[in-house]
Structures are given as C-alpha cells and as structure tokens.
Amino acid sequence: MKKLIYYISIVLTLAACQNNEDIWMKDTPSGKESLVTITMSPIKAAYSDIITRGVEDYTGETIQELLYSLQYIVTDADSNFVARGTLTTEDIADFQSLNLSLDMGHYTLYMLGEGLNTSLMHTTEELREPGTVSDMWYHNIRFQPVRREVFYAQQEFTVDGSGMEIALNVELRRQVGMLDINVECSDETFKFIGLNLLIPDAYAANYMTVDGQFGFDMNDTDGTGFYWKKNIGYGNAPIPVEGETYRARFFMFPTLADYMGENVPSIIFTYLLGTNENNLYNKEISLKDLKIEANRVTTINITVE
C-alpha cells in the first residue's frame, strides 16, 4: 500500500508599498488650506520563487507593475469621509502623486490596492462602497479565495493651518497570504484526479473593513460548516511543473485568532496509482496547524510514495 506524506512550511515573503488621487468635502475651520502631496514608496519585495498555475505572475517595485486599481479615502478627526477616489489601471500608468487641498485638522488616509496577480481566471470585483471606517471594503465571494492580491495602507496626518505644503510618502502592505499546494509522485503510473480543500466557517476572514480589521460575515454561510471549498482537478487537473510536481496557488485573508469551531481545515485528495484502473485512492489530510498569515506563503507539500 502506498503511503501519503505531507508537511506544511511557511515561507516569509516580503512587504509592499503604495498611494493615489481625487476629492469631495468640506466644513471650513479657521486657518489656511494646505496642499497635501502623497507619493508611493517603492515596493520592497514580492512573492518569490512561486510557479503560478493558470495566471500570469506580475512582479516589480512600483504600483504600475503590481496594481490593477487603487482606492483612497480620507477621514477627519470625527471619522467623516472628506475625500475619496479611485485610480484605474490607466490612471496608475501615469501616476506621479496624489494632491489634495485640505483645511486645518487631523486626518487619516486609507488606501486599498487590488493587485494584478489573480488566483483564478474568472476574476470579478469584490469591492464594496463603504460609508464609514467600520464598513466592509473588500468581501470574498462565497466558496472562493481572494481573487486578487490585496494591498493596504493607513496613515494619520495633521494640517496645521499654516498653509505650508505637506508631503506624505505611503507604503502599501500586502494583506493576504498565499496558499501554495504541491503534489508530487515519482511513480509514472500516478494520475492526479482531484483535490478538495475545506476551510471551516469563520476560520479564515472573508472581509476587511476600511480601518483594516478582518472579520467573518456569519450571514454568508450555508449550514455546511465550511465557508470555503475549492476543487482542484476533477477533469481539469493542473499541468505538472518541475517534473512530476503538480502545483496550485490561492490568495486568502489571514486566519482569525478567535476561531472557536470544532472543524479544522482539511484536504480530500484523490488519485490513481498502478496499472489497474480500480486503484483509486481517497485520502483525507488534516491541516489542523494551518496558519494563513498576511504577506506570507504557506506551502502544503503532499508526497505520494
């Protein structure tokens, strides 16, 4: 009987940086307006040494190389929205800086960038239209991982009423983790049939708010106990890479610290081995210690021997 071995390794990747433009406001306090000029730091690193199945891999150091769109919101000291806007792919291509004219006061800038890298071919928008800082800004569609890489920044600043220009340099940071699954077998009779990954309800976040908080929307469940179920293969198996290694990758929000459920993440792995077509194996692999963290790669290696 062939035995199945797996292990989980966590590979630290690195962070990211970014920012952008437009406005609508205002109640005018005393003091002069200031021009607030916002620029973006270079992106210090991206996921490395990851082979992507079914999507292109975008890397680099700039928002032009990594972002599909960029939203920003500016709030005052009472958390009222005083400015907001969206930079499209075309806007990002020519981006130099975001320039805002703001009255005297204390402000917070929030930014959300959607990455060019996607974990599925049928990428759709998942952004919401928030009205407060505690509203959902990005929400996962049920049974799907985060489809694009998500980058985020939050920065406080003060306009002192002197009228002097204020320069801000903002760094976007990746808010999702990468789940990288490898299946390897040296037996030439091995045939990958499918892999079903199960993530329990409320185990991993399914939304992020404007102020950067992760959470799980309990209204978005169907009673199965598993929020996220993803089939890999089943008639459309991944093409082998690096010899006989099959690989698939997804973006997901981090694991929630207060998960109290009985279910744990698991994989149902199905494959053929041997010359007899009846040699069908179904293996359940517990991922009890699975930890999805922002800006990290979690690799699950499954070896069939």
mmCIF file of C-alpha atoms in Angstrom:
data_model
loop_
_atom_site.group_PDB
_atom_site.id
_atom_site.type_symbol
_atom_site.label_atom_id
_atom_site.label_comp_id
_atom_site.label_asym_id
_atom_site.label_seq_id
_atom_site.Cartn_x
_atom_site.Cartn_y
_atom_site.Cartn_z
ATOM 1 C CA MET A 1 0.000 0.000 0.000
ATOM 2 C CA LYS A 2 1.382 3.342 -0.985
ATOM 3 C CA LYS A 3 1.591 5.843 1.818
ATOM 4 C CA LEU A 4 0.947 9.550 1.710
ATOM 5 C CA ILE A 5 3.183 12.056 3.465
ATOM 6 C CA TYR A 6 2.560 15.775 3.890
ATOM 7 C CA TYR A 7 4.062 18.695 5.678
ATOM 8 C CA ILE A 8 3.348 22.391 5.968
ATOM 9 C CA SER A 9 6.046 25.008 5.693
ATOM 10 C CA ILE A 10 5.680 28.747 5.995
ATOM 11 C CA VAL A 11 7.907 30.894 3.828
ATOM 12 C CA LEU A 12 8.246 34.528 4.796
ATOM 13 C CA THR A 13 7.888 36.759 1.789
ATOM 14 C CA LEU A 14 8.152 40.473 1.980
ATOM 15 C CA ALA A 15 6.034 43.562 2.048
ATOM 16 C CA ALA A 16 4.820 46.218 -0.364
ATOM 17 C CA CYS A 17 4.232 49.929 -0.778
ATOM 18 C CA GLN A 18 1.794 52.488 -2.461
ATOM 19 C CA ASN A 19 -0.796 55.513 -2.882
ATOM 20 C CA ASN A 20 -3.161 57.948 -5.038
ATOM 21 C CA GLU A 21 -5.861 60.788 -6.079
ATOM 22 C CA ASP A 22 -9.244 62.918 -6.134
ATOM 23 C CA ILE A 23 -11.647 64.700 -3.625
ATOM 24 C CA TRP A 24 -15.006 65.861 -2.291
ATOM 25 C CA MET A 25 -15.560 67.853 1.007
ATOM 26 C CA LYS A 26 -15.793 70.402 3.360
ATOM 27 C CA ASP A 27 -16.638 72.280 6.568
ATOM 28 C CA THR A 28 -14.098 75.088 6.817
ATOM 29 C CA PRO A 29 -12.380 75.649 10.162
ATOM 30 C CA SER A 30 -10.054 78.607 10.757
ATOM 31 C CA GLY A 31 -6.548 78.553 9.294
ATOM 32 C CA LYS A 32 -5.242 78.192 5.775
ATOM 33 C CA GLU A 33 -5.623 75.213 3.461
ATOM 34 C CA SER A 34 -2.570 73.109 2.728
ATOM 35 C CA LEU A 35 -1.702 71.159 -0.359
ATOM 36 C CA VAL A 36 -1.106 67.550 0.713
ATOM 37 C CA THR A 37 1.083 65.716 -1.802
ATOM 38 C CA ILE A 38 1.073 61.925 -1.473
ATOM 39 C CA THR A 39 3.682 59.751 -3.158
ATOM 40 C CA MET A 40 4.277 55.996 -3.075
ATOM 41 C CA SER A 41 7.283 54.155 -1.715
ATOM 42 C CA PRO A 42 8.889 51.517 -3.924
ATOM 43 C CA ILE A 43 7.617 48.023 -3.280
ATOM 44 C CA LYS A 44 10.414 46.366 -1.370
ATOM 45 C CA ALA A 45 9.587 42.791 -2.316
ATOM 46 C CA ALA A 46 7.032 40.475 -3.855
ATOM 47 C CA TYR A 47 6.296 36.763 -3.584
ATOM 48 C CA SER A 48 9.333 34.943 -4.907
ATOM 49 C CA ASP A 49 10.033 31.503 -6.347
ATOM 50 C CA ILE A 50 6.361 30.686 -6.816
ATOM 51 C CA ILE A 51 5.204 28.999 -10.006
ATOM 52 C CA THR A 52 1.686 30.085 -10.859
ATOM 53 C CA ARG A 53 -0.896 27.820 -12.467
ATOM 54 C CA GLY A 54 -3.288 29.401 -14.925
ATOM 55 C CA VAL A 55 -2.367 33.046 -14.323
ATOM 56 C CA GLU A 56 0.465 35.392 -15.151
ATOM 57 C CA ASP A 57 2.868 36.431 -12.417
ATOM 58 C CA TYR A 58 3.405 40.164 -12.009
ATOM 59 C CA THR A 59 6.436 41.300 -10.056
ATOM 60 C CA GLY A 60 8.311 44.536 -9.581
ATOM 61 C CA GLU A 61 8.753 47.509 -7.271
ATOM 62 C CA THR A 62 6.144 50.016 -8.458
ATOM 63 C CA ILE A 63 2.375 50.328 -8.371
ATOM 64 C CA GLN A 64 2.468 50.324 -12.175
ATOM 65 C CA GLU A 65 3.988 46.841 -12.108
ATOM 66 C CA LEU A 66 1.751 45.362 -9.410
ATOM 67 C CA LEU A 67 -1.608 47.172 -9.161
ATOM 68 C CA TYR A 68 -4.838 46.878 -11.120
ATOM 69 C CA SER A 69 -6.594 49.700 -9.233
ATOM 70 C CA LEU A 70 -6.132 51.877 -6.151
ATOM 71 C CA GLN A 71 -8.832 53.408 -3.957
ATOM 72 C CA TYR A 72 -8.322 56.023 -1.260
ATOM 73 C CA ILE A 73 -10.452 57.539 1.480
ATOM 74 C CA VAL A 74 -9.555 60.492 3.742
ATOM 75 C CA THR A 75 -11.448 60.993 7.017
ATOM 76 C CA ASP A 76 -11.425 63.861 9.512
ATOM 77 C CA ALA A 77 -10.995 63.640 13.294
ATOM 78 C CA ASP A 78 -14.641 62.526 13.631
ATOM 79 C CA SER A 79 -14.196 59.750 11.037
ATOM 80 C CA ASN A 80 -16.296 61.597 8.460
ATOM 81 C CA PHE A 81 -15.318 60.953 4.847
ATOM 82 C CA VAL A 82 -13.919 64.200 3.426
ATOM 83 C CA ALA A 83 -12.219 62.884 0.284
ATOM 84 C CA ARG A 84 -12.272 59.684 -1.742
ATOM 85 C CA GLY A 85 -11.385 58.473 -5.191
ATOM 86 C CA THR A 86 -10.271 55.594 -7.384
ATOM 87 C CA LEU A 87 -7.282 55.256 -9.653
ATOM 88 C CA THR A 88 -7.908 52.929 -12.588
ATOM 89 C CA THR A 89 -5.223 50.960 -14.392
ATOM 90 C CA GLU A 90 -4.931 53.843 -16.877
ATOM 91 C CA ASP A 91 -4.560 56.394 -14.039
ATOM 92 C CA ILE A 92 -1.909 54.304 -12.327
ATOM 93 C CA ALA A 93 0.161 54.131 -15.518
ATOM 94 C CA ASP A 94 0.769 57.909 -15.375
ATOM 95 C CA PHE A 95 0.749 58.316 -11.592
ATOM 96 C CA GLN A 96 3.226 60.736 -10.054
ATOM 97 C CA SER A 97 1.450 61.844 -6.877
ATOM 98 C CA LEU A 98 -1.938 62.387 -5.314
ATOM 99 C CA ASN A 99 -2.628 66.053 -4.492
ATOM 100 C CA LEU A 100 -5.347 67.110 -2.018
ATOM 101 C CA SER A 101 -6.204 70.591 -0.688
ATOM 102 C CA LEU A 102 -7.310 70.192 2.942
ATOM 103 C CA ASP A 103 -8.339 72.603 5.685
ATOM 104 C CA MET A 104 -6.739 72.672 9.124
ATOM 105 C CA GLY A 105 -7.448 69.489 11.082
ATOM 106 C CA HIS A 106 -6.434 65.931 11.890
ATOM 107 C CA TYR A 107 -6.926 63.354 9.126
ATOM 108 C CA THR A 108 -6.493 59.667 8.365
ATOM 109 C CA LEU A 109 -5.701 58.346 4.898
ATOM 110 C CA TYR A 110 -6.829 54.827 3.942
ATOM 111 C CA MET A 111 -5.739 53.101 0.741
ATOM 112 C CA LEU A 112 -6.745 49.802 -0.858
ATOM 113 C CA GLY A 113 -4.887 48.446 -3.885
ATOM 114 C CA GLU A 114 -6.027 45.486 -5.986
ATOM 115 C CA GLY A 115 -3.106 43.548 -7.435
ATOM 116 C CA LEU A 116 -2.635 42.381 -10.998
ATOM 117 C CA ASN A 117 -1.860 38.879 -9.721
ATOM 118 C CA THR A 118 -5.014 36.764 -9.521
ATOM 119 C CA SER A 119 -5.631 33.300 -8.116
ATOM 120 C CA LEU A 120 -8.454 32.453 -10.531
ATOM 121 C CA MET A 121 -9.029 33.108 -14.227
ATOM 122 C CA HIS A 122 -12.593 34.428 -13.722
ATOM 123 C CA THR A 123 -11.633 37.380 -11.556
ATOM 124 C CA THR A 124 -14.525 39.635 -10.542
ATOM 125 C CA GLU A 125 -14.725 42.765 -8.424
ATOM 126 C CA GLU A 126 -15.291 42.202 -4.717
ATOM 127 C CA LEU A 127 -15.074 45.801 -3.502
ATOM 128 C CA ARG A 128 -17.924 47.368 -1.534
ATOM 129 C CA GLU A 129 -18.999 51.036 -1.293
ATOM 130 C CA PRO A 130 -18.289 51.817 2.384
ATOM 131 C CA GLY A 131 -19.860 54.764 4.192
ATOM 132 C CA THR A 132 -17.938 54.511 7.472
ATOM 133 C CA VAL A 133 -14.488 53.272 8.506
ATOM 134 C CA SER A 134 -16.052 50.163 10.054
ATOM 135 C CA ASP A 135 -17.857 49.138 6.845
ATOM 136 C CA MET A 136 -16.644 46.264 4.663
ATOM 137 C CA TRP A 137 -14.305 47.476 1.953
ATOM 138 C CA TYR A 138 -13.359 44.107 0.459
ATOM 139 C CA HIS A 139 -15.534 40.978 0.750
ATOM 140 C CA ASN A 140 -14.818 37.482 -0.537
ATOM 141 C CA ILE A 141 -17.379 35.763 -2.717
ATOM 142 C CA ARG A 142 -18.593 32.569 -1.061
ATOM 143 C CA PHE A 143 -16.575 29.433 -1.826
ATOM 144 C CA GLN A 144 -13.797 31.484 -3.413
ATOM 145 C CA PRO A 145 -10.441 32.689 -2.163
ATOM 146 C CA VAL A 146 -9.375 36.296 -2.538
ATOM 147 C CA ARG A 147 -9.174 36.571 -6.304
ATOM 148 C CA ARG A 148 -6.668 39.413 -6.456
ATOM 149 C CA GLU A 149 -3.770 40.283 -4.219
ATOM 150 C CA VAL A 150 -4.927 42.999 -1.808
ATOM 151 C CA PHE A 151 -2.657 45.824 -0.596
ATOM 152 C CA TYR A 152 -3.492 48.286 2.184
ATOM 153 C CA ALA A 153 -2.212 51.435 3.901
ATOM 154 C CA GLN A 154 -3.429 53.618 6.769
ATOM 155 C CA GLN A 155 -1.685 56.849 7.780
ATOM 156 C CA GLU A 156 -2.602 59.742 10.088
ATOM 157 C CA PHE A 157 -1.503 63.309 9.396
ATOM 158 C CA THR A 158 -2.264 66.871 10.538
ATOM 159 C CA VAL A 159 -2.869 70.080 8.595
ATOM 160 C CA ASP A 160 -1.793 72.848 10.999
ATOM 161 C CA GLY A 161 -3.432 75.802 9.261
ATOM 162 C CA SER A 162 -0.170 77.446 8.260
ATOM 163 C CA GLY A 163 -0.811 76.860 4.571
ATOM 164 C CA MET A 164 2.530 75.109 4.124
ATOM 165 C CA GLU A 165 2.650 72.142 1.754
ATOM 166 C CA ILE A 166 2.644 68.701 3.361
ATOM 167 C CA ALA A 167 4.461 65.762 1.768
ATOM 168 C CA LEU A 168 3.397 62.213 2.639
ATOM 169 C CA ASN A 169 5.106 59.059 1.457
ATOM 170 C CA VAL A 170 2.891 55.997 1.861
ATOM 171 C CA GLU A 171 3.709 52.309 1.934
ATOM 172 C CA LEU A 172 1.145 49.729 0.898
ATOM 173 C CA ARG A 173 1.387 46.327 2.558
ATOM 174 C CA ARG A 174 0.045 43.032 1.262
ATOM 175 C CA GLN A 175 -2.979 41.967 3.317
ATOM 176 C CA VAL A 176 -3.399 38.419 2.018
ATOM 177 C CA GLY A 177 -1.449 35.217 2.428
ATOM 178 C CA MET A 178 -0.602 32.834 -0.376
ATOM 179 C CA LEU A 179 -1.617 29.195 -0.044
ATOM 180 C CA ASP A 180 0.631 27.090 -2.271
ATOM 181 C CA ILE A 181 -0.234 23.378 -2.715
ATOM 182 C CA ASN A 182 2.242 20.924 -4.237
ATOM 183 C CA VAL A 183 1.522 17.267 -5.060
ATOM 184 C CA GLU A 184 4.470 15.062 -6.038
ATOM 185 C CA CYS A 185 4.854 11.423 -7.020
ATOM 186 C CA SER A 186 7.749 9.729 -8.825
ATOM 187 C CA ASP A 187 5.660 6.688 -9.851
ATOM 188 C CA GLU A 188 4.936 7.008 -13.582
ATOM 189 C CA THR A 189 1.523 5.358 -13.106
ATOM 190 C CA PHE A 190 0.382 8.154 -10.794
ATOM 191 C CA LYS A 191 -2.591 10.127 -12.090
ATOM 192 C CA PHE A 192 -3.858 13.226 -10.319
ATOM 193 C CA ILE A 193 -7.679 13.128 -10.123
ATOM 194 C CA GLY A 194 -8.635 15.923 -7.754
ATOM 195 C CA LEU A 195 -8.098 17.765 -4.514
ATOM 196 C CA ASN A 196 -10.811 19.311 -2.358
ATOM 197 C CA LEU A 197 -9.635 21.936 0.144
ATOM 198 C CA LEU A 198 -12.053 22.683 3.008
ATOM 199 C CA ILE A 199 -11.777 25.830 5.157
ATOM 200 C CA PRO A 200 -14.261 25.963 8.099
ATOM 201 C CA ASP A 201 -16.719 28.800 8.656
ATOM 202 C CA ALA A 202 -15.027 31.705 10.498
ATOM 203 C CA TYR A 203 -11.604 30.020 10.407
ATOM 204 C CA ALA A 204 -10.226 32.496 7.870
ATOM 205 C CA ALA A 205 -11.569 36.014 7.372
ATOM 206 C CA ASN A 206 -13.918 36.718 4.473
ATOM 207 C CA TYR A 207 -13.886 40.522 4.666
ATOM 208 C CA MET A 208 -11.729 43.539 5.512
ATOM 209 C CA THR A 209 -13.067 46.897 6.743
ATOM 210 C CA VAL A 210 -11.872 50.387 5.773
ATOM 211 C CA ASP A 211 -9.853 50.628 9.005
ATOM 212 C CA GLY A 212 -8.046 47.359 8.211
ATOM 213 C CA GLN A 213 -9.922 44.964 10.506
ATOM 214 C CA PHE A 214 -10.525 41.381 9.389
ATOM 215 C CA GLY A 215 -13.733 39.527 10.151
ATOM 216 C CA PHE A 216 -16.103 36.767 9.115
ATOM 217 C CA ASP A 217 -19.655 37.516 7.981
ATOM 218 C CA MET A 218 -21.782 34.826 9.636
ATOM 219 C CA ASN A 219 -24.690 35.715 7.305
ATOM 220 C CA ASP A 220 -22.641 34.311 4.439
ATOM 221 C CA THR A 221 -22.869 30.606 5.346
ATOM 222 C CA ASP A 222 -24.971 27.697 4.115
ATOM 223 C CA GLY A 223 -25.012 25.376 7.123
ATOM 224 C CA THR A 224 -22.297 23.016 5.879
ATOM 225 C CA GLY A 225 -19.772 24.250 8.442
ATOM 226 C CA PHE A 226 -17.301 25.090 5.685
ATOM 227 C CA TYR A 227 -17.212 28.551 4.154
ATOM 228 C CA TRP A 228 -14.572 27.857 1.561
ATOM 229 C CA LYS A 229 -14.463 24.714 -0.572
ATOM 230 C CA LYS A 230 -12.243 24.544 -3.628
ATOM 231 C CA ASN A 231 -11.919 21.655 -6.070
ATOM 232 C CA ILE A 232 -8.624 21.318 -7.915
ATOM 233 C CA GLY A 233 -8.567 18.915 -10.833
ATOM 234 C CA TYR A 234 -11.634 16.722 -11.386
ATOM 235 C CA GLY A 235 -11.349 16.742 -15.160
ATOM 236 C CA ASN A 236 -9.100 19.789 -15.250
ATOM 237 C CA ALA A 237 -6.042 18.723 -13.278
ATOM 238 C CA PRO A 238 -3.056 21.081 -13.025
ATOM 239 C CA ILE A 239 -0.257 20.574 -15.524
ATOM 240 C CA PRO A 240 2.858 19.147 -13.835
ATOM 241 C CA VAL A 241 5.704 21.555 -13.120
ATOM 242 C CA GLU A 242 9.275 20.689 -12.146
ATOM 243 C CA GLY A 243 8.964 17.105 -13.353
ATOM 244 C CA GLU A 244 6.134 15.314 -11.571
ATOM 245 C CA THR A 245 5.052 18.092 -9.198
ATOM 246 C CA TYR A 246 1.513 19.451 -9.519
ATOM 247 C CA ARG A 247 1.023 22.945 -8.117
ATOM 248 C CA ALA A 248 -1.859 25.332 -7.452
ATOM 249 C CA ARG A 249 -1.947 28.607 -5.526
ATOM 250 C CA PHE A 250 -4.543 30.922 -3.973
ATOM 251 C CA PHE A 251 -4.706 34.208 -2.075
ATOM 252 C CA MET A 252 -6.620 34.221 1.228
ATOM 253 C CA PHE A 253 -7.134 36.600 4.129
ATOM 254 C CA PRO A 254 -5.391 35.591 7.396
ATOM 255 C CA THR A 255 -6.676 33.069 9.895
ATOM 256 C CA LEU A 256 -8.869 34.648 12.586
ATOM 257 C CA ALA A 257 -7.395 34.420 16.071
ATOM 258 C CA ASP A 258 -10.738 33.876 17.833
ATOM 259 C CA TYR A 259 -11.970 30.866 15.805
ATOM 260 C CA MET A 260 -13.693 28.519 18.259
ATOM 261 C CA GLY A 261 -15.281 25.906 15.957
ATOM 262 C CA GLU A 262 -14.762 22.156 16.059
ATOM 263 C CA ASN A 263 -13.921 21.767 12.365
ATOM 264 C CA VAL A 264 -10.335 22.095 11.170
ATOM 265 C CA PRO A 265 -9.072 22.720 7.617
ATOM 266 C CA SER A 266 -8.535 19.553 5.622
ATOM 267 C CA ILE A 267 -7.783 18.220 2.161
ATOM 268 C CA ILE A 268 -9.574 15.376 0.401
ATOM 269 C CA PHE A 269 -7.017 14.096 -2.133
ATOM 270 C CA THR A 270 -7.993 11.666 -4.925
ATOM 271 C CA TYR A 271 -5.588 9.896 -7.282
ATOM 272 C CA LEU A 272 -4.921 6.735 -9.294
ATOM 273 C CA LEU A 273 -1.791 4.657 -8.735
ATOM 274 C CA GLY A 274 -0.782 1.483 -10.516
ATOM 275 C CA THR A 275 -1.799 -0.104 -13.814
ATOM 276 C CA ASN A 276 -5.204 -1.223 -12.564
ATOM 277 C CA GLU A 277 -7.816 1.495 -13.191
ATOM 278 C CA ASN A 278 -9.557 0.398 -9.977
ATOM 279 C CA ASN A 279 -6.598 1.541 -7.865
ATOM 280 C CA LEU A 280 -8.388 4.737 -6.853
ATOM 281 C CA TYR A 281 -7.270 6.325 -3.590
ATOM 282 C CA ASN A 282 -9.130 8.860 -1.468
ATOM 283 C CA LYS A 283 -7.031 10.366 1.325
ATOM 284 C CA GLU A 284 -8.153 12.900 3.923
ATOM 285 C CA ILE A 285 -5.361 15.099 5.231
ATOM 286 C CA SER A 286 -5.958 17.152 8.365
ATOM 287 C CA LEU A 287 -4.457 20.655 8.271
ATOM 288 C CA LYS A 288 -5.056 21.311 11.959
ATOM 289 C CA ASP A 289 -1.996 23.541 12.309
ATOM 290 C CA LEU A 290 -2.629 25.503 9.107
ATOM 291 C CA LYS A 291 -1.896 29.202 9.672
ATOM 292 C CA ILE A 292 -2.684 31.734 6.951
ATOM 293 C CA GLU A 293 -0.824 34.990 7.572
ATOM 294 C CA ALA A 294 -0.670 38.235 5.624
ATOM 295 C CA ASN A 295 2.290 38.570 3.263
ATOM 296 C CA ARG A 296 3.472 35.013 3.829
ATOM 297 C CA VAL A 297 3.490 31.918 1.675
ATOM 298 C CA THR A 298 2.122 28.771 3.306
ATOM 299 C CA THR A 299 3.241 25.704 1.356
ATOM 300 C CA ILE A 300 1.475 22.367 1.707
ATOM 301 C CA ASN A 301 3.545 19.564 0.202
ATOM 302 C CA ILE A 302 1.840 16.213 -0.455
ATOM 303 C CA THR A 303 4.130 13.365 -1.481
ATOM 304 C CA VAL A 304 2.762 10.040 -2.714
ATOM 305 C CA GLU A 305 5.293 7.198 -2.284
#
